[in-house]
PDB file of C-alpha atoms in Angstrom:
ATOM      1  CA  UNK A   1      53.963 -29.215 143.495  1.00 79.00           C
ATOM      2  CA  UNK A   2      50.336 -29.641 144.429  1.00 93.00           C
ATOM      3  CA  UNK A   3      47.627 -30.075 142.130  1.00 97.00           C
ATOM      4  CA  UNK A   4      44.373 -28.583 142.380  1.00 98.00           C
ATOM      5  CA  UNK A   5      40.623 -29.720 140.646  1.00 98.00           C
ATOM      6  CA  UNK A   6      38.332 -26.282 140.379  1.00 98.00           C
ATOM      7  CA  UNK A   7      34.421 -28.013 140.830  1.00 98.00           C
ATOM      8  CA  UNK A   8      32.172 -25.893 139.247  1.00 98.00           C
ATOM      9  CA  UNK A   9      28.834 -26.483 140.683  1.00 98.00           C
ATOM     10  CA  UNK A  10      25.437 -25.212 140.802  1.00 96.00           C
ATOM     11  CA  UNK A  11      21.859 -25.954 139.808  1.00 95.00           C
ATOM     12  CA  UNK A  12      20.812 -26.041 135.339  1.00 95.00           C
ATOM     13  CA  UNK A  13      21.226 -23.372 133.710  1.00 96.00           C
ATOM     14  CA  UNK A  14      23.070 -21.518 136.024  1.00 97.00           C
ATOM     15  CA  UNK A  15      25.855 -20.570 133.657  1.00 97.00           C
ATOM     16  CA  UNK A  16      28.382 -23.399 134.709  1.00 98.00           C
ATOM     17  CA  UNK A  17      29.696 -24.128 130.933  1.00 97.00           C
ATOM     18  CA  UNK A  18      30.530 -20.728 130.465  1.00 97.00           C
ATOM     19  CA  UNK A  19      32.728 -20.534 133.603  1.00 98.00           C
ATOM     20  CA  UNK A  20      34.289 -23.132 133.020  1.00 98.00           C
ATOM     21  CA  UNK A  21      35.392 -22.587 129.673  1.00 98.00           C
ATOM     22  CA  UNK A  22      36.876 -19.090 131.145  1.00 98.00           C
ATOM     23  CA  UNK A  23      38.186 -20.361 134.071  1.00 98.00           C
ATOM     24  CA  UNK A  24      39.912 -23.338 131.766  1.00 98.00           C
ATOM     25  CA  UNK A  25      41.442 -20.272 129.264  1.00 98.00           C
ATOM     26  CA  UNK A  26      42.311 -18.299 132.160  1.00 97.00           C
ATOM     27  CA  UNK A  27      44.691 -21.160 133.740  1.00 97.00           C
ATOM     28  CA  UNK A  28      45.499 -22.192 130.336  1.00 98.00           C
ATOM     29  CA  UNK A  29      44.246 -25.892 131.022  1.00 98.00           C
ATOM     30  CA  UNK A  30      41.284 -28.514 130.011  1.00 98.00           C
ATOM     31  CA  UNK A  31      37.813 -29.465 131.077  1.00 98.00           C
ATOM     32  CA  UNK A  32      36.170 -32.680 132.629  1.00 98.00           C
ATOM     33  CA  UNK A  33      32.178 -32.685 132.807  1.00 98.00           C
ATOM     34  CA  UNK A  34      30.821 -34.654 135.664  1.00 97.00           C
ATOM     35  CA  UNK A  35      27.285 -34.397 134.065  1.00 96.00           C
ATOM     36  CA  UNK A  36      26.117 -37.730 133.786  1.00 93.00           C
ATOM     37  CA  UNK A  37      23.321 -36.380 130.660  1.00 94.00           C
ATOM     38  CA  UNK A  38      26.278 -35.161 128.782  1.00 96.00           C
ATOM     39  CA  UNK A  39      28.370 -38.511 128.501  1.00 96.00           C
ATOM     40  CA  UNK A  40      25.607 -39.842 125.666  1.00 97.00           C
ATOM     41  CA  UNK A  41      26.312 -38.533 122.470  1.00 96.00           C
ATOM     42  CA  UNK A  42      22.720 -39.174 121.201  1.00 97.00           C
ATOM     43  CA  UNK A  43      21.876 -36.826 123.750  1.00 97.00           C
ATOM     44  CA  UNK A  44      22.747 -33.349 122.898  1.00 95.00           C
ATOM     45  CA  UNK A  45      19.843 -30.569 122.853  1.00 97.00           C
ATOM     46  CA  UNK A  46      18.071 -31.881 125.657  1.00 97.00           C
ATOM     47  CA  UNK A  47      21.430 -32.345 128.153  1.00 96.00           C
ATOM     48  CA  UNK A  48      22.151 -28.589 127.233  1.00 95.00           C
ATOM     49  CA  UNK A  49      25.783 -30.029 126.001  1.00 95.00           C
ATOM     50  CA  UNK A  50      28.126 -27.515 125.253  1.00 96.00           C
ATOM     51  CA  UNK A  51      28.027 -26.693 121.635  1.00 94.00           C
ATOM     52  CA  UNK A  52      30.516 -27.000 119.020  1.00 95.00           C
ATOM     53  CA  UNK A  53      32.114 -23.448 119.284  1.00 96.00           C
ATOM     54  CA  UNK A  54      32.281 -24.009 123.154  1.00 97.00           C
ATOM     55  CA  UNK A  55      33.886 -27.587 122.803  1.00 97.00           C
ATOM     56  CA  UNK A  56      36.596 -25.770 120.524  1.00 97.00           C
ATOM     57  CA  UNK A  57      37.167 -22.616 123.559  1.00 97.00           C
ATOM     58  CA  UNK A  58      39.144 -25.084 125.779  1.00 98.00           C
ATOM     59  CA  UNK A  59      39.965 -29.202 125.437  1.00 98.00           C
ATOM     60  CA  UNK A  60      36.692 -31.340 126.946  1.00 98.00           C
ATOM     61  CA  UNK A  61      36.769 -34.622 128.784  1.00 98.00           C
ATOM     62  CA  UNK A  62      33.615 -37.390 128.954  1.00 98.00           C
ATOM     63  CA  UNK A  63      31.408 -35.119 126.794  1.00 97.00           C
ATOM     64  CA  UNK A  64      29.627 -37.390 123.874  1.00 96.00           C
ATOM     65  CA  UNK A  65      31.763 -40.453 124.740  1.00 96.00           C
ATOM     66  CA  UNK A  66      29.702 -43.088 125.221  1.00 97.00           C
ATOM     67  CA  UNK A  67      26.084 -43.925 123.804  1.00 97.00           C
ATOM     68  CA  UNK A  68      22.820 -44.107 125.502  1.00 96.00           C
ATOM     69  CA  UNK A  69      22.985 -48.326 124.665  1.00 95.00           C
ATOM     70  CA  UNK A  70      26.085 -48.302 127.040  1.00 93.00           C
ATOM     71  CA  UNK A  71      25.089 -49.332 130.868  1.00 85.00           C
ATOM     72  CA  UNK A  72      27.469 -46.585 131.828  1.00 89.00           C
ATOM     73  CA  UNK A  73      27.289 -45.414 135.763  1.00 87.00           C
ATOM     74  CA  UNK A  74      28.888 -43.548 138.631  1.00 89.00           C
ATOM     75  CA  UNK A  75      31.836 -46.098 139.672  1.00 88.00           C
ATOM     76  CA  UNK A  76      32.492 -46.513 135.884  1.00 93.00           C
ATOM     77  CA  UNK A  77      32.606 -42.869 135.739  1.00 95.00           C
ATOM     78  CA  UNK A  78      34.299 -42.342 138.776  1.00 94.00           C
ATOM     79  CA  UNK A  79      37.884 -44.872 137.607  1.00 94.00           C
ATOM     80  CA  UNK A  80      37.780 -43.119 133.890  1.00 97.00           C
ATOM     81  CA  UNK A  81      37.617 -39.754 135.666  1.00 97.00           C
ATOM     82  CA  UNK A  82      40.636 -40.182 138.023  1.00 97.00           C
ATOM     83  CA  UNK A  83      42.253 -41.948 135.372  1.00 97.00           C
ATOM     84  CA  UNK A  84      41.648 -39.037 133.331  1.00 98.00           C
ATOM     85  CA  UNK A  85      43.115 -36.785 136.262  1.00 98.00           C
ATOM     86  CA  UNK A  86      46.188 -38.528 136.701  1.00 97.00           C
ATOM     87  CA  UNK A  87      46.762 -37.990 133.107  1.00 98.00           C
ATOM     88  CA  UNK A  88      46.302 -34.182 133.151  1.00 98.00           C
ATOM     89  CA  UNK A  89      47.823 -33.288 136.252  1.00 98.00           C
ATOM     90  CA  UNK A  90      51.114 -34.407 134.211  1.00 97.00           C
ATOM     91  CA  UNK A  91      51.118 -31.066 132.098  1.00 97.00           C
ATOM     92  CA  UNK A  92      48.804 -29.133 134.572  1.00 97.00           C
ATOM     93  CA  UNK A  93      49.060 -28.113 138.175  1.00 96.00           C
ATOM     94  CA  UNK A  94      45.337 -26.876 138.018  1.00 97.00           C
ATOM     95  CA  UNK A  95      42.310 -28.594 136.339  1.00 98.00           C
ATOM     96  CA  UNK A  96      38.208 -27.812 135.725  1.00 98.00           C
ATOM     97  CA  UNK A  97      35.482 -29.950 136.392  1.00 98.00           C
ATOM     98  CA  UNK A  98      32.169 -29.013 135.568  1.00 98.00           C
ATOM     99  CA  UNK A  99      28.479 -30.835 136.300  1.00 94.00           C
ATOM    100  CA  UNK A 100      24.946 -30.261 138.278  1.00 90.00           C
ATOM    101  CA  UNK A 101      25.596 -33.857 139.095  1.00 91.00           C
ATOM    102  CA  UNK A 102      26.303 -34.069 143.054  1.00 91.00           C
ATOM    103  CA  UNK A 103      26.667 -37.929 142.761  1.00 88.00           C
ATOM    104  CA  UNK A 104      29.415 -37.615 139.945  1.00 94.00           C
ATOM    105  CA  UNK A 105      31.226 -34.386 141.524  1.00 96.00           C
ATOM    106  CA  UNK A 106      31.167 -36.229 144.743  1.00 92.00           C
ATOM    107  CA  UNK A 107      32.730 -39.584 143.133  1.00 92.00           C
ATOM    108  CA  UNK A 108      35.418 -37.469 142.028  1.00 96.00           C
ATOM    109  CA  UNK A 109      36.306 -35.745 144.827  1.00 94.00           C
ATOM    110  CA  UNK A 110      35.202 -37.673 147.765  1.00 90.00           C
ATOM    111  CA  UNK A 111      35.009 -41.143 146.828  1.00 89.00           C
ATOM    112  CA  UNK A 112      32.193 -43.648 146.559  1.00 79.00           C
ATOM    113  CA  UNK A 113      30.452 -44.924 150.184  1.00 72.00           C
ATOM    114  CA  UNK A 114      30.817 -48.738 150.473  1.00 72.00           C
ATOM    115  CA  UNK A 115      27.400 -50.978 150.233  1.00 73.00           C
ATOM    116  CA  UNK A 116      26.956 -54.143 152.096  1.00 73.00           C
ATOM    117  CA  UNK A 117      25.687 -56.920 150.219  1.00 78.00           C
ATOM    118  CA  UNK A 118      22.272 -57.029 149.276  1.00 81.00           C
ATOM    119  CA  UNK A 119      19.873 -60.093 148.524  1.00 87.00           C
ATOM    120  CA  UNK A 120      19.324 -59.521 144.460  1.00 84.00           C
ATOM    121  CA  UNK A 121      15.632 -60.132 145.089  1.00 91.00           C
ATOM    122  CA  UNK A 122      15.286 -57.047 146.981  1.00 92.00           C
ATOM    123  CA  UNK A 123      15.372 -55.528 143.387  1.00 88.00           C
ATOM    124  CA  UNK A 124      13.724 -57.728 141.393  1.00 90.00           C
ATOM    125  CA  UNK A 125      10.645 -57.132 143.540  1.00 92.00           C
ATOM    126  CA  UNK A 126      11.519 -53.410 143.425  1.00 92.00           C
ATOM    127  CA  UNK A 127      11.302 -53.792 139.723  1.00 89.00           C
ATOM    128  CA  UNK A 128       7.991 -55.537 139.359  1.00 90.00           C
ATOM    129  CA  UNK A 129       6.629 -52.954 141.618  1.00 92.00           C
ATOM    130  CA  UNK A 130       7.566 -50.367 139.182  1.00 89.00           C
ATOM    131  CA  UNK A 131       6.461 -52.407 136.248  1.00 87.00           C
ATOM    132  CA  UNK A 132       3.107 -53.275 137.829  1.00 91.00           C
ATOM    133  CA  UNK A 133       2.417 -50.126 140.465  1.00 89.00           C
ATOM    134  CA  UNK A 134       4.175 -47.302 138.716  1.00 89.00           C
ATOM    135  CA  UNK A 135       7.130 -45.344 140.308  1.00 90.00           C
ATOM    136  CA  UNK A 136       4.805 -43.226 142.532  1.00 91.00           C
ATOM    137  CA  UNK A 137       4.347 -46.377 144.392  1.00 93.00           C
ATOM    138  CA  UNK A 138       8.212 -46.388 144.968  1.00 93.00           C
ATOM    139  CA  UNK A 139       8.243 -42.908 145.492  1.00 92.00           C
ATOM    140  CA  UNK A 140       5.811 -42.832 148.429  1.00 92.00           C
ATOM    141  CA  UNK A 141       8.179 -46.056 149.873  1.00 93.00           C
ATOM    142  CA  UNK A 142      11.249 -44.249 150.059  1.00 94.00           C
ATOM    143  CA  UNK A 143       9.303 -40.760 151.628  1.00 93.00           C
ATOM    144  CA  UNK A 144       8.094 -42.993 154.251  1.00 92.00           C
ATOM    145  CA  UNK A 145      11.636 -44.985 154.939  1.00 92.00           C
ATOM    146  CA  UNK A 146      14.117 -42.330 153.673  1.00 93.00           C
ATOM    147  CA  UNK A 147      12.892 -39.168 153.539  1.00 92.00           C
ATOM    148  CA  UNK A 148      16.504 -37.642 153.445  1.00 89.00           C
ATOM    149  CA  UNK A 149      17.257 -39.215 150.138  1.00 89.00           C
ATOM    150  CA  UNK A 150      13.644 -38.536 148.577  1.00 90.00           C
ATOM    151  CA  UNK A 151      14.671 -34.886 148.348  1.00 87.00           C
ATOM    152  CA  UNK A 152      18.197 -35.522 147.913  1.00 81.00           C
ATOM    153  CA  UNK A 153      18.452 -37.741 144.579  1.00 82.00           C
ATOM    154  CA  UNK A 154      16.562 -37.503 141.272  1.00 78.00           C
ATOM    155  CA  UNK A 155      13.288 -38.740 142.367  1.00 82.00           C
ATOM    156  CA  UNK A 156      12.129 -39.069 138.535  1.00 82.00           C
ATOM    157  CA  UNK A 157      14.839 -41.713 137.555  1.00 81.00           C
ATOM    158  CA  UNK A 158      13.561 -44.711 138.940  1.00 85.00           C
ATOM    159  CA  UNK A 159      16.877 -46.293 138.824  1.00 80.00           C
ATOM    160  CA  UNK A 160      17.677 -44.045 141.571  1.00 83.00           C
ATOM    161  CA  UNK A 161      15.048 -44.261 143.393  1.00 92.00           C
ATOM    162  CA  UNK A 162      15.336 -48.169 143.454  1.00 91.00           C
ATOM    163  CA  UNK A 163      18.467 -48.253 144.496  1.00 87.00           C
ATOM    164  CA  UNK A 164      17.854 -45.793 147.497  1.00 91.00           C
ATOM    165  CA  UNK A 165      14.750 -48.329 148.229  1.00 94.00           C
ATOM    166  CA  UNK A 166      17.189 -51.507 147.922  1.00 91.00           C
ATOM    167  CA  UNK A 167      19.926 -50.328 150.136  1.00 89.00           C
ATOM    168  CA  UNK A 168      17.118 -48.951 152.766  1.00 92.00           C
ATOM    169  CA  UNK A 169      14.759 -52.382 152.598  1.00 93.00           C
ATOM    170  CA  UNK A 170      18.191 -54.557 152.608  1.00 89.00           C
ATOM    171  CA  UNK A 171      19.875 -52.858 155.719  1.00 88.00           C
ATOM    172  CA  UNK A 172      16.846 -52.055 157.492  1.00 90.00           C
ATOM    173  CA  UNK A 173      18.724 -48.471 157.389  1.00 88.00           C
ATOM    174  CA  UNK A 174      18.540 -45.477 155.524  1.00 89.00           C
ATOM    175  CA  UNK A 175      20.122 -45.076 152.279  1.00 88.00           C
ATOM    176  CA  UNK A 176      21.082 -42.307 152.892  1.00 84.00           C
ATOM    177  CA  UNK A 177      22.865 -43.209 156.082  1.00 83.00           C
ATOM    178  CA  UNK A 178      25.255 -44.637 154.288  1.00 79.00           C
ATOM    179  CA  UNK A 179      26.523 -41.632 152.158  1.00 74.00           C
ATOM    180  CA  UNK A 180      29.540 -39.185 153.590  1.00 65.00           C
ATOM    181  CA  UNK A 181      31.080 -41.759 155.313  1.00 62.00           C
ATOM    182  CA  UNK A 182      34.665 -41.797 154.602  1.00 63.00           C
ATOM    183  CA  UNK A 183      36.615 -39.428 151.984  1.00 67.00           C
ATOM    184  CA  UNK A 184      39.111 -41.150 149.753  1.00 74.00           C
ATOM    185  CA  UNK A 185      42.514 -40.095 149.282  1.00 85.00           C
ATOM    186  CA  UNK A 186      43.305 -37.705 146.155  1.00 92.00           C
ATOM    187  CA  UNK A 187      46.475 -36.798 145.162  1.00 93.00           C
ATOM    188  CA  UNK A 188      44.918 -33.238 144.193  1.00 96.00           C
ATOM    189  CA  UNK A 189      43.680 -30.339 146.046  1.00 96.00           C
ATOM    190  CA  UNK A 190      39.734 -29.816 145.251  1.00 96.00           C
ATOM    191  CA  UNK A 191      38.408 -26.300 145.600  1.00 97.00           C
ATOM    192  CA  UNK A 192      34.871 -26.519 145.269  1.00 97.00           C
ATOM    193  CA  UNK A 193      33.117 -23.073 143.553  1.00 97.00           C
ATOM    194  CA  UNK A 194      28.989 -23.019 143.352  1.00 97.00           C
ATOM    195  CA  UNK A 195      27.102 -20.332 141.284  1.00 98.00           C
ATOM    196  CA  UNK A 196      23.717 -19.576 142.591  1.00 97.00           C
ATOM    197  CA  UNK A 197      21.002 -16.766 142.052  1.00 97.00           C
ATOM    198  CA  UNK A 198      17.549 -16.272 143.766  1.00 96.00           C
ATOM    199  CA  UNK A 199      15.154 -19.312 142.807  1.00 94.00           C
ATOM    200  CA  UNK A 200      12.812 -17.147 140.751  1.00 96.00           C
ATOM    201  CA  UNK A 201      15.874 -15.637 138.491  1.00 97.00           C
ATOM    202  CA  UNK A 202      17.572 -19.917 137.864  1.00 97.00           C
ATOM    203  CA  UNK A 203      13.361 -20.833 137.336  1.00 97.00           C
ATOM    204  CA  UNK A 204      13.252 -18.040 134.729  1.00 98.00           C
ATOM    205  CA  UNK A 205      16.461 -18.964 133.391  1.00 98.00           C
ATOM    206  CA  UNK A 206      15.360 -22.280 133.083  1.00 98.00           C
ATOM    207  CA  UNK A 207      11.906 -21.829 131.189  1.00 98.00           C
ATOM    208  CA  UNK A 208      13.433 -19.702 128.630  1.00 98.00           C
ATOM    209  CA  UNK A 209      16.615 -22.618 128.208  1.00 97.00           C
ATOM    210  CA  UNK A 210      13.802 -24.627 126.948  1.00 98.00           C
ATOM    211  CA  UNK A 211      12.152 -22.695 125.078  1.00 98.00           C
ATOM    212  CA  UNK A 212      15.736 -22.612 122.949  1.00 97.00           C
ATOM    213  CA  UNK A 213      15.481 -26.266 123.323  1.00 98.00           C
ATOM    214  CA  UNK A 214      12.669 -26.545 121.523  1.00 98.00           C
ATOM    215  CA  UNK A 215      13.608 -24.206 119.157  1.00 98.00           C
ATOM    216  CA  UNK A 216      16.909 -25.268 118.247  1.00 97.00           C
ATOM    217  CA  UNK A 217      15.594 -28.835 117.370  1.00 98.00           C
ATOM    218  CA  UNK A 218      14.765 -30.930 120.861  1.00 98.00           C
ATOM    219  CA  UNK A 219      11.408 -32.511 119.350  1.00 98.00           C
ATOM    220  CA  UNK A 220      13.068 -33.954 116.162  1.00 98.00           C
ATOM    221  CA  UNK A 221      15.933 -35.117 118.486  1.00 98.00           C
ATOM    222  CA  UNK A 222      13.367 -36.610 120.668  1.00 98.00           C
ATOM    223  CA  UNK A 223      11.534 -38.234 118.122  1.00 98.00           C
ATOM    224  CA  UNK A 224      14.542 -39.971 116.699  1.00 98.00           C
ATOM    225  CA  UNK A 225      15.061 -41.532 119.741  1.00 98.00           C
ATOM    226  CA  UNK A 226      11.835 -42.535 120.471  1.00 98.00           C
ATOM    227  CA  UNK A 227      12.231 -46.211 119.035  1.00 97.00           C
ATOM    228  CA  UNK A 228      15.093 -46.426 122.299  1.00 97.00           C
ATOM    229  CA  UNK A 229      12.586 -44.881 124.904  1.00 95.00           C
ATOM    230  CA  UNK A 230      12.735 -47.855 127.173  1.00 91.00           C
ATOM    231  CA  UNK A 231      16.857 -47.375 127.710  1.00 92.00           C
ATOM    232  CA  UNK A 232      17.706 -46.136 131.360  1.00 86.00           C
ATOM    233  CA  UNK A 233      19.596 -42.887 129.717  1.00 92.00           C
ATOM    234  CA  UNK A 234      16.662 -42.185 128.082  1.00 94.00           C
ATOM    235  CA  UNK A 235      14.394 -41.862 131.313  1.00 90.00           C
ATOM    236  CA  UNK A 236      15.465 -38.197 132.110  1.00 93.00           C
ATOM    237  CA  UNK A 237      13.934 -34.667 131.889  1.00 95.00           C
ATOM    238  CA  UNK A 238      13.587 -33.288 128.250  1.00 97.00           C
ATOM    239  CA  UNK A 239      13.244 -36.887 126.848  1.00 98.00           C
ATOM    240  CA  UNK A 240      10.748 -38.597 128.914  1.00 96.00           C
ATOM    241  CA  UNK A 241       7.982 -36.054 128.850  1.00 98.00           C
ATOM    242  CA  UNK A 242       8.365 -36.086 124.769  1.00 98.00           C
ATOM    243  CA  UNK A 243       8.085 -39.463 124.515  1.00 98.00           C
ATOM    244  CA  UNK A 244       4.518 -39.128 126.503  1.00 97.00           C
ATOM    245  CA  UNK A 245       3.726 -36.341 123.838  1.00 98.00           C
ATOM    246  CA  UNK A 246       4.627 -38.851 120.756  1.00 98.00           C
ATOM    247  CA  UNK A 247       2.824 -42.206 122.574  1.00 97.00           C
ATOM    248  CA  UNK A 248      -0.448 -39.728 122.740  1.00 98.00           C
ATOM    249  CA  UNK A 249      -0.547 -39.157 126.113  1.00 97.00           C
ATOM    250  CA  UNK A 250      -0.476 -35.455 126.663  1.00 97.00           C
ATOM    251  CA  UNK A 251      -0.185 -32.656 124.242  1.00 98.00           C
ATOM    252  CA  UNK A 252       3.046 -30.804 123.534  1.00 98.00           C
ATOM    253  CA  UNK A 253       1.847 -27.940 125.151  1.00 98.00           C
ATOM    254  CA  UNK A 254       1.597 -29.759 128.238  1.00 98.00           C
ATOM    255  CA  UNK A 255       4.772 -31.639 127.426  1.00 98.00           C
ATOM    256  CA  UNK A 256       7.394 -28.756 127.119  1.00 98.00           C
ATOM    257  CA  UNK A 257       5.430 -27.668 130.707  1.00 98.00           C
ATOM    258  CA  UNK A 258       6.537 -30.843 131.988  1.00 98.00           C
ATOM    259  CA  UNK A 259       9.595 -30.401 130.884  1.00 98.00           C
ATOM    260  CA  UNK A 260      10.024 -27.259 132.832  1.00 98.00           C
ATOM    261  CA  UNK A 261       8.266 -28.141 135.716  1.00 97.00           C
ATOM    262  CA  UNK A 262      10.642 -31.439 136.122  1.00 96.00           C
ATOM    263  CA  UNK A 263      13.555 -29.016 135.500  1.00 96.00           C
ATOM    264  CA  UNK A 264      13.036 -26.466 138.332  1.00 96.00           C
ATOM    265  CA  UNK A 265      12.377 -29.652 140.372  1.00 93.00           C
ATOM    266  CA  UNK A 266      15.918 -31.392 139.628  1.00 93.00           C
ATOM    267  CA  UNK A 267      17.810 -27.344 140.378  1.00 94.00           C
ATOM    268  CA  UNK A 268      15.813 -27.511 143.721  1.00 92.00           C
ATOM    269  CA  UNK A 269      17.224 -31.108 144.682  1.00 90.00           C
ATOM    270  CA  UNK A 270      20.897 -29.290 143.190  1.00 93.00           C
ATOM    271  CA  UNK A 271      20.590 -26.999 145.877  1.00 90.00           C
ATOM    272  CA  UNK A 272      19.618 -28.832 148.318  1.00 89.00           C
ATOM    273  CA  UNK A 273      22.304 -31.685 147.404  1.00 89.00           C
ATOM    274  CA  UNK A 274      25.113 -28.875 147.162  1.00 93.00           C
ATOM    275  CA  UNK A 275      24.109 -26.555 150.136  1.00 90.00           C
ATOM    276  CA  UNK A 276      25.044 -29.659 152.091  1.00 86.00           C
ATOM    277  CA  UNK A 277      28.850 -28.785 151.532  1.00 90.00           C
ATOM    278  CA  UNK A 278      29.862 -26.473 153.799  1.00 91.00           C
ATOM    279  CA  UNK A 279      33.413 -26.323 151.607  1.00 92.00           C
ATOM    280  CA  UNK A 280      31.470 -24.756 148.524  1.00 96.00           C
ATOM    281  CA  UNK A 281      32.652 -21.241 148.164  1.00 96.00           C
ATOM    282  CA  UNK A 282      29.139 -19.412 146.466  1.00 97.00           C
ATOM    283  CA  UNK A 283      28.759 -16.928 144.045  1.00 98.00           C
ATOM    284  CA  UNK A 284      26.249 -14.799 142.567  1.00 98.00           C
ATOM    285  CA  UNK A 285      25.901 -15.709 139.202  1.00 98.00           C
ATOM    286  CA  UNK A 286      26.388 -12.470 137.305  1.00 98.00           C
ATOM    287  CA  UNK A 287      29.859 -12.346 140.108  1.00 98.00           C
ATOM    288  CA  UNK A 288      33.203 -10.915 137.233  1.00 98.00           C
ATOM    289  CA  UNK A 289      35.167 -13.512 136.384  1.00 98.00           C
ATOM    290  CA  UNK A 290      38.171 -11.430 137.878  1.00 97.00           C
ATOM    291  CA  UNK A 291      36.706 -11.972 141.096  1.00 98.00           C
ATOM    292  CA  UNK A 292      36.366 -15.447 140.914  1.00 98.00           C
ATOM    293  CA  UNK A 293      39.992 -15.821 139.899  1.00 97.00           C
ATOM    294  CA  UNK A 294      41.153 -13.358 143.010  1.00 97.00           C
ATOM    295  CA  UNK A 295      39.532 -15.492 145.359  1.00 97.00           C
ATOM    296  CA  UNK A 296      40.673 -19.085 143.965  1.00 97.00           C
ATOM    297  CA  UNK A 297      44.161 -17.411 143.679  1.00 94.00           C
ATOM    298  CA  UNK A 298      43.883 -16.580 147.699  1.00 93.00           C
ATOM    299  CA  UNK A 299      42.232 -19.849 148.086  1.00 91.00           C
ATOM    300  CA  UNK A 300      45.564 -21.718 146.601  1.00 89.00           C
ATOM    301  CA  UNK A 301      47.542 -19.295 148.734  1.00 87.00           C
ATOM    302  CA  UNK A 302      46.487 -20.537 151.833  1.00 81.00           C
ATOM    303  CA  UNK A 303      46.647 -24.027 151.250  1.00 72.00           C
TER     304      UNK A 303
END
């Protein structure tokens, strides 16, 4: 019988978790997230994790399971996820996966692209630059040599930009040449489901998710982490703009701005990185959940 993965996709604060946990009641099966914030389990206001009471709706895979001192990253995530799959596909003939993260989802369902080899002191000049120049230095390297993957990848995580710069110095190509280039085989079906809105309503949505943020506890949270700030986890949106609040170097005012300026920056590289896949079948947010379900049921149908 063929097994199928339902990708739930779309840009923060779209109302993924929520569909997910329906969708996962409605086939009566369990949850992976593919959102890299969410694996850290020191990291819970600020990744917008689901909470306790939506952990409990339906059974959860790679939420909270590994800390923010783990180097934990896409090809790690990518073996414990099929892994995980090959498990689940034993009692179920459908499962969910659910994450803004286009890397991760694409791991999953596609495959990582295959690297050459790259001279190691490609990044440790990469890394001094950052150290001495600032990543706006890197930034304006990749624009000029990748432009593709400057508004494709989280241009704020300067592990990601580095290793778009590495790959692009080393080959004397594009980074970004290299993604999409062969598909791995699955033994599962993917149908791939995106929830979208007009920018203004997901930029509204997004301002007033912080705002809870903040409320429900996101600066002590912060602050506890603080002494950690240097870790790579730790250099993300919601975290990073604090820690420039605590080390007196903007205001909180200014820092919860950041915070929601970076935000509606990352859902604008989510749609761009998802509008890419011409396989995504789109829906309007506020779309019944009975509608959804009629159209993956005619989906499965036909394949």
């Amino acid at each position: 019988m063929t097994k199928y993965l339902i990708s739930i996709v779309g840009p923060t604060a779209i109302g993924k978790t929520a569909l997910s946990i329906q969708l996962a009641q409605h086939f009566n099966t369990e949850i992976i997230s593919a959102d890299s914030r969410q694996f850290f389990k020191e990291m819970q206001i600020g990744t917008a994790a689901p909470t306790p009471e939506e952990l409990e709706a339906a059974p959860h895979h790679f939420i909270h399971h590994k800390s923010i001192e783990t180097d934990y990253n896409v090809g790690a995530f990518e073996r414990d996820a099929i892994k995980c799959l090959d498990t689940l596909f034993k009692s179920y003939d459908v499962v969910i996966m659910v994450g803004g993260s286009g890397l991760y989802v694409d791991a999953v369902t596609k495959g990582l692209d295959d690297f050459p080899d790259l001279d190691p002191e490609i990044r440790k000049e990469l890394n001094k630059t950052l150290e001495t120049e600032g990543l706006a230095d890197l930034q304006h390297q990749l624009r000029e040599l990748d432009p593709e993957s400057y508004n494709r990848i989280a241009i704020d995580n300067p592990h990601r930009v580095i290793r778009a710069l590495e790959v692009s110095i080393g080959t004397g190509k594009p980074y970004s040449s290299f993604l999409n280039q062969k598909e791995s085989k699955r033994p599962f079906k993917t149908i791939s489901i995106g929830l979208t809105a007009d920018r203004q309503i997901v930029y509204d949505r997004i301002n007033k998710r912080v705002d809870i943020m903040m409320e429900n506890g996101l600066l002590e949270e912060a602050k506890a982490l603080l002494p950690k700030q240097h870790l790579n986890a730790l250099n993300t949106v919601g975290y990073k703009e604090l820690f420039e609040y605590f080390n007196g170097n903007s205001t909180l005012d200014f820092a919860v701005s950041e915070i929601k300026k970076n935000s509606r920056r990352f859902a604008k590289r989510q749609f761009t990185w998802f509008k890419k896949n011409e396989n995504i079948l789109w829906f309007d947010y506020t779309t019944p959940l009975e509608t959804i379900v009629k159209d993956i049921s005619k989906l499965i149908e036909k394949q």
